[in-house]
Amino acid sequence: MYSKNEFEHLINLLEKVVIKHKHLPFSENRWIKIFLKAIEKYYIEYESNYDDIEYEDNFKYSIKIDEWNKTVLNCIYKENKKFYEFDPEGMLINYLECSKFLSKYFHFVSKYEISNNLDLKCNIILKKLYKTDNKLLNYYLINLESLANYYYHIDEEEKLSDLQKEILLLHQDLSVNNANWYDDYLDKLESQAFHFETINKYNESLKLRLEAFYLLKDLIKKDPILFIEKYSSSLNSVNKQLKDNGEIFEAIEVLIEKFKILDNLYQNNNEQYLEKYIQISINL
């Protein structure tokens, strides 16, 4: 294990190597990731353990990280931004990968505003291009998720809701043509529904959970074994929210719906669905 001084010396050496190779794009410069990972480990060891460190010492560590962060911005981000500005088409992916990696790094070391600024700059580019280039859609979704994470962190509920709706619509479009996106889309529906529930927007939350329910109702007909767990979970979520809203009769109807599906599966495969069959029978 390194001592504090040895750790700082190591990072300072890596910093010099990064500066020396700043002419290399992010995709070709392995020293960048090593440099940033070293700072992250230093951050964990000396700055995030607030209970074990005196305030003055903690302040010193913050200054050290701020100094290294100047190199990150000036010799990594700005240099790769120049590459992109010189060759927007050829260096776009390099710029996006660099910005994505740096955004995660700054978020990790609690520099949330810097992380968000990097994401916003990428968002401007991606918002214009993703519709004409399917390869960029995944970058755009990751970018939106990162922005949503920032707004969640600072309790910007309206901006977070708007972003989650946009993310949901993108996943909805993808799910139409690609069955592999169903799981991800269903997860996004539940995530958005949970968010609305936490801010007391129960009707909007229920609407999303019902959307997941109707989607799974179609999917389970195509492949009962693959979707039974998610379908059962979806019915439980809808049932619970209806009961919480005082809609008892509607909640009972959901349980009956679940019983019908499981009864059919149970008749065809007694052993596999016996436990679930008993559970739903007890609830009824």
Short mmCIF file of C-alpha atoms in Angstrom, two decimals:
data_model
loop_
_atom_site.label_atom_id
_atom_site.label_comp_id
_atom_site.label_asym_id
_atom_site.label_seq_id
_atom_site.Cartn_x
_atom_site.Cartn_y
_atom_site.Cartn_z
CA MET A 1 0.00 0.00 0.00
CA TYR A 2 1.30 3.45 -0.95
CA SER A 3 1.83 6.16 1.65
CA LYS A 4 0.06 9.45 1.00
CA ASN A 5 3.22 11.10 -0.31
CA GLU A 6 4.05 8.12 -2.54
CA PHE A 7 0.50 8.12 -3.90
CA GLU A 8 0.67 11.83 -4.74
CA HIS A 9 4.10 11.36 -6.32
CA LEU A 10 2.74 8.55 -8.51
CA ILE A 11 -0.18 10.68 -9.69
CA ASN A 12 2.16 13.61 -10.37
CA LEU A 13 4.31 11.34 -12.56
CA LEU A 14 1.23 10.11 -14.43
CA GLU A 15 0.15 13.72 -14.88
CA LYS A 16 3.47 14.49 -16.60
CA VAL A 17 3.05 11.49 -18.90
CA VAL A 18 -0.47 12.61 -19.84
CA ILE A 19 0.77 16.12 -20.61
CA LYS A 20 3.63 14.69 -22.68
CA HIS A 21 1.18 12.63 -24.76
CA LYS A 22 -1.61 15.20 -25.02
CA HIS A 23 -1.17 15.20 -28.81
CA LEU A 24 -2.76 11.71 -28.85
CA PRO A 25 -6.55 11.35 -29.09
CA PHE A 26 -8.37 9.89 -26.11
CA SER A 27 -8.94 6.60 -27.95
CA GLU A 28 -5.17 6.15 -28.43
CA ASN A 29 -3.91 7.43 -25.08
CA ARG A 30 -4.13 4.70 -22.42
CA TRP A 31 -2.33 6.95 -19.90
CA ILE A 32 -5.46 9.09 -19.50
CA LYS A 33 -7.52 6.29 -17.98
CA ILE A 34 -4.65 5.21 -15.72
CA PHE A 35 -4.20 8.80 -14.53
CA LEU A 36 -7.90 9.27 -13.77
CA LYS A 37 -8.29 5.90 -12.07
CA ALA A 38 -5.33 6.76 -9.82
CA ILE A 39 -7.00 10.04 -8.81
CA GLU A 40 -10.25 8.18 -8.09
CA LYS A 41 -8.42 5.78 -5.77
CA TYR A 42 -6.72 8.71 -4.06
CA TYR A 43 -10.13 10.35 -3.65
CA ILE A 44 -11.56 7.21 -2.03
CA GLU A 45 -8.59 6.86 0.29
CA TYR A 46 -8.12 10.46 1.42
CA GLU A 47 -11.13 12.59 0.62
CA SER A 48 -14.31 10.52 0.80
CA ASN A 49 -13.53 9.15 4.29
CA TYR A 50 -14.60 12.33 6.08
CA ASP A 51 -14.98 10.70 9.50
CA ASP A 52 -11.35 9.58 9.58
CA ILE A 53 -9.67 12.78 8.37
CA GLU A 54 -9.14 16.14 10.03
CA TYR A 55 -10.77 19.09 8.23
CA GLU A 56 -7.47 20.80 7.42
CA ASP A 57 -6.02 17.61 5.93
CA ASN A 58 -9.18 17.02 3.95
CA PHE A 59 -8.93 20.56 2.56
CA LYS A 60 -5.35 19.86 1.44
CA TYR A 61 -6.48 16.76 -0.43
CA SER A 62 -9.22 18.76 -2.15
CA ILE A 63 -6.64 21.28 -3.37
CA LYS A 64 -4.48 18.47 -4.77
CA ILE A 65 -7.41 17.01 -6.69
CA ASP A 66 -8.39 20.46 -7.97
CA GLU A 67 -4.87 20.90 -9.32
CA TRP A 68 -5.00 17.58 -11.13
CA ASN A 69 -8.47 18.42 -12.44
CA LYS A 70 -7.03 21.49 -14.19
CA THR A 71 -4.79 19.14 -16.14
CA VAL A 72 -7.78 16.90 -16.88
CA LEU A 73 -9.68 19.84 -18.38
CA ASN A 74 -6.78 21.58 -20.12
CA CYS A 75 -4.73 18.65 -21.41
CA ILE A 76 -7.41 16.03 -21.93
CA TYR A 77 -10.80 17.60 -22.56
CA LYS A 78 -9.70 20.74 -24.41
CA GLU A 79 -7.19 18.85 -26.56
CA ASN A 80 -9.78 16.27 -27.61
CA LYS A 81 -12.27 19.05 -28.26
CA LYS A 82 -9.73 20.57 -30.64
CA PHE A 83 -9.41 17.24 -32.46
CA TYR A 84 -13.19 17.20 -32.91
CA GLU A 85 -13.38 20.82 -34.07
CA PHE A 86 -10.66 20.14 -36.66
CA ASP A 87 -12.35 16.95 -37.94
CA PRO A 88 -15.98 16.83 -36.70
CA GLU A 89 -16.92 13.70 -38.64
CA GLY A 90 -13.76 11.68 -38.10
CA MET A 91 -13.24 12.58 -34.43
CA LEU A 92 -16.86 12.66 -33.23
CA ILE A 93 -16.84 9.24 -31.53
CA ASN A 94 -13.46 9.99 -29.92
CA TYR A 95 -14.87 13.25 -28.52
CA LEU A 96 -18.04 11.54 -27.25
CA GLU A 97 -16.09 8.71 -25.61
CA CYS A 98 -13.71 11.20 -23.99
CA SER A 99 -16.53 13.40 -22.70
CA LYS A 100 -18.47 10.40 -21.39
CA PHE A 101 -15.43 9.08 -19.52
CA LEU A 102 -14.57 12.49 -18.08
CA SER A 103 -18.17 13.11 -17.06
CA LYS A 104 -18.18 9.88 -15.04
CA TYR A 105 -14.83 10.79 -13.52
CA PHE A 106 -15.92 14.27 -12.40
CA HIS A 107 -19.15 12.87 -11.00
CA PHE A 108 -17.10 10.30 -9.05
CA VAL A 109 -14.92 12.97 -7.44
CA SER A 110 -18.01 15.06 -6.61
CA LYS A 111 -17.47 17.76 -9.25
CA TYR A 112 -21.07 17.51 -10.37
CA GLU A 113 -21.32 20.84 -12.18
CA ILE A 114 -18.27 20.09 -14.33
CA SER A 115 -19.72 16.66 -15.13
CA ASN A 116 -23.05 18.23 -16.06
CA ASN A 117 -21.42 20.89 -18.26
CA LEU A 118 -19.61 18.19 -20.25
CA ASP A 119 -22.89 16.29 -20.68
CA LEU A 120 -24.73 19.43 -21.82
CA LYS A 121 -22.11 20.14 -24.49
CA CYS A 122 -22.45 16.59 -25.83
CA ASN A 123 -26.21 16.84 -25.64
CA ILE A 124 -26.23 19.81 -28.03
CA ILE A 125 -24.28 17.75 -30.59
CA LEU A 126 -26.18 14.51 -30.14
CA LYS A 127 -29.62 16.09 -30.20
CA LYS A 128 -28.92 17.25 -33.77
CA LEU A 129 -27.33 14.04 -35.04
CA TYR A 130 -28.89 10.98 -33.41
CA LYS A 131 -32.00 10.96 -35.63
CA THR A 132 -29.88 10.68 -38.78
CA ASP A 133 -27.33 8.21 -37.41
CA ASN A 134 -28.58 5.19 -35.45
CA LYS A 135 -25.09 4.53 -34.10
CA LEU A 136 -25.37 7.73 -32.06
CA LEU A 137 -28.67 6.81 -30.40
CA ASN A 138 -26.95 4.79 -27.67
CA TYR A 139 -24.59 7.70 -26.95
CA TYR A 140 -27.61 10.00 -26.75
CA LEU A 141 -29.41 7.71 -24.29
CA ILE A 142 -26.31 7.43 -22.08
CA ASN A 143 -25.97 11.21 -22.24
CA LEU A 144 -29.60 11.73 -21.17
CA GLU A 145 -29.20 9.22 -18.34
CA SER A 146 -26.16 11.11 -17.08
CA LEU A 147 -28.03 14.43 -17.21
CA ALA A 148 -30.98 12.84 -15.38
CA ASN A 149 -28.61 11.55 -12.70
CA TYR A 150 -27.33 15.09 -12.14
CA TYR A 151 -30.83 16.57 -11.84
CA TYR A 152 -31.77 13.79 -9.43
CA HIS A 153 -28.70 14.63 -7.34
CA ILE A 154 -29.66 18.33 -7.07
CA ASP A 155 -33.42 17.67 -6.64
CA GLU A 156 -34.49 19.34 -9.90
CA GLU A 157 -37.74 17.39 -10.14
CA GLU A 158 -39.23 19.05 -13.22
CA LYS A 159 -36.08 18.77 -15.33
CA LEU A 160 -35.64 15.20 -14.16
CA SER A 161 -39.21 14.33 -15.13
CA ASP A 162 -38.81 15.88 -18.57
CA LEU A 163 -35.62 13.94 -19.22
CA GLN A 164 -37.12 10.68 -18.01
CA LYS A 165 -40.06 11.16 -20.37
CA GLU A 166 -37.70 11.73 -23.29
CA ILE A 167 -35.67 8.65 -22.35
CA LEU A 168 -38.88 6.65 -22.13
CA LEU A 169 -40.02 7.75 -25.59
CA LEU A 170 -36.67 6.81 -27.11
CA HIS A 171 -36.82 3.35 -25.57
CA GLN A 172 -40.41 3.03 -26.75
CA ASP A 173 -39.34 3.72 -30.33
CA LEU A 174 -36.55 1.18 -30.03
CA SER A 175 -38.83 -1.49 -28.60
CA VAL A 176 -41.03 -1.41 -31.69
CA ASN A 177 -38.28 -2.76 -33.93
CA ASN A 178 -36.03 -4.58 -31.51
CA ALA A 179 -37.35 -7.10 -29.00
CA ASN A 180 -34.11 -6.91 -27.04
CA TRP A 181 -35.11 -3.44 -25.87
CA TYR A 182 -38.28 -4.60 -24.12
CA ASP A 183 -36.54 -5.34 -20.84
CA ASP A 184 -34.81 -1.98 -20.82
CA TYR A 185 -38.03 -0.16 -21.72
CA LEU A 186 -39.96 -1.93 -18.98
CA ASP A 187 -37.25 -0.99 -16.48
CA LYS A 188 -37.52 2.65 -17.58
CA LEU A 189 -41.29 2.55 -17.16
CA GLU A 190 -40.93 1.30 -13.59
CA SER A 191 -38.17 3.82 -12.82
CA GLN A 192 -40.28 6.71 -14.10
CA ALA A 193 -43.37 5.39 -12.28
CA PHE A 194 -41.41 5.18 -9.03
CA HIS A 195 -40.17 8.75 -9.52
CA PHE A 196 -43.73 10.05 -9.98
CA GLU A 197 -44.79 8.11 -6.91
CA THR A 198 -42.06 9.70 -4.77
CA ILE A 199 -43.26 13.20 -5.74
CA ASN A 200 -46.92 12.27 -5.11
CA LYS A 201 -47.98 12.20 -8.76
CA TYR A 202 -49.90 8.96 -8.27
CA ASN A 203 -52.07 9.12 -11.39
CA GLU A 204 -49.06 9.53 -13.67
CA SER A 205 -47.28 6.75 -11.82
CA LEU A 206 -50.25 4.40 -12.22
CA LYS A 207 -50.56 5.30 -15.90
CA LEU A 208 -46.98 4.13 -16.56
CA ARG A 209 -47.41 0.93 -14.56
CA LEU A 210 -50.57 0.14 -16.51
CA GLU A 211 -48.65 0.71 -19.74
CA ALA A 212 -46.08 -1.85 -18.59
CA PHE A 213 -48.89 -4.21 -17.65
CA TYR A 214 -50.58 -4.01 -21.07
CA LEU A 215 -47.25 -4.43 -22.86
CA LEU A 216 -46.43 -7.52 -20.80
CA LYS A 217 -49.93 -8.87 -21.33
CA ASP A 218 -49.12 -9.11 -25.05
CA LEU A 219 -45.60 -10.38 -24.50
CA ILE A 220 -46.62 -13.21 -22.18
CA LYS A 221 -48.89 -14.60 -24.87
CA LYS A 222 -45.86 -14.93 -27.16
CA ASP A 223 -43.49 -16.39 -24.57
CA PRO A 224 -45.04 -17.22 -21.16
CA ILE A 225 -41.89 -18.69 -19.65
CA LEU A 226 -39.71 -15.70 -20.58
CA PHE A 227 -42.08 -13.00 -19.35
CA ILE A 228 -43.98 -14.61 -16.46
CA GLU A 229 -41.73 -13.11 -13.77
CA LYS A 230 -41.97 -9.56 -15.11
CA TYR A 231 -45.70 -9.94 -15.77
CA SER A 232 -46.29 -11.15 -12.23
CA SER A 233 -44.18 -8.31 -10.82
CA SER A 234 -46.05 -5.78 -12.97
CA LEU A 235 -49.42 -7.00 -11.71
CA ASN A 236 -48.17 -6.78 -8.13
CA SER A 237 -47.07 -3.15 -8.67
CA VAL A 238 -50.40 -2.18 -10.23
CA ASN A 239 -52.34 -4.01 -7.54
CA LYS A 240 -50.40 -2.31 -4.72
CA GLN A 241 -50.80 1.16 -6.19
CA LEU A 242 -54.51 0.68 -6.75
CA LYS A 243 -54.93 -0.42 -3.13
CA ASP A 244 -52.84 2.54 -1.92
CA ASN A 245 -55.11 4.83 -3.95
CA GLY A 246 -58.18 3.25 -2.33
CA GLU A 247 -59.32 1.63 -5.57
CA ILE A 248 -60.08 -1.73 -3.98
CA PHE A 249 -62.39 -3.18 -6.63
CA GLU A 250 -59.90 -2.35 -9.39
CA ALA A 251 -57.13 -3.96 -7.30
CA ILE A 252 -59.22 -7.14 -6.98
CA GLU A 253 -59.74 -7.21 -10.76
CA VAL A 254 -55.97 -7.10 -11.24
CA LEU A 255 -55.55 -10.07 -8.88
CA ILE A 256 -58.22 -11.98 -10.80
CA GLU A 257 -56.41 -11.21 -14.06
CA LYS A 258 -53.19 -12.55 -12.57
CA PHE A 259 -55.00 -15.66 -11.32
CA LYS A 260 -56.38 -16.40 -14.79
CA ILE A 261 -52.93 -16.21 -16.39
CA LEU A 262 -51.27 -18.32 -13.71
CA ASP A 263 -54.14 -20.82 -13.70
CA ASN A 264 -53.61 -21.41 -17.41
CA LEU A 265 -49.83 -21.79 -16.92
CA TYR A 266 -50.36 -24.05 -13.90
CA GLN A 267 -52.62 -26.40 -15.87
CA ASN A 268 -49.86 -26.81 -18.45
CA ASN A 269 -46.94 -27.07 -16.03
CA ASN A 270 -47.99 -27.87 -12.46
CA GLU A 271 -44.56 -28.07 -10.86
CA GLN A 272 -43.06 -24.87 -12.30
CA TYR A 273 -45.97 -22.59 -11.35
CA LEU A 274 -47.27 -24.32 -8.20
CA GLU A 275 -45.75 -21.84 -5.72
CA LYS A 276 -47.02 -18.77 -7.59
CA TYR A 277 -50.42 -20.42 -8.03
CA ILE A 278 -50.73 -20.96 -4.29
CA GLN A 279 -49.58 -17.40 -3.49
CA ILE A 280 -52.12 -15.73 -5.76
CA SER A 281 -54.88 -18.06 -4.56
CA ILE A 282 -54.18 -17.00 -0.95
CA ASN A 283 -54.24 -13.30 -1.92
CA LEU A 284 -57.61 -13.75 -3.58
#
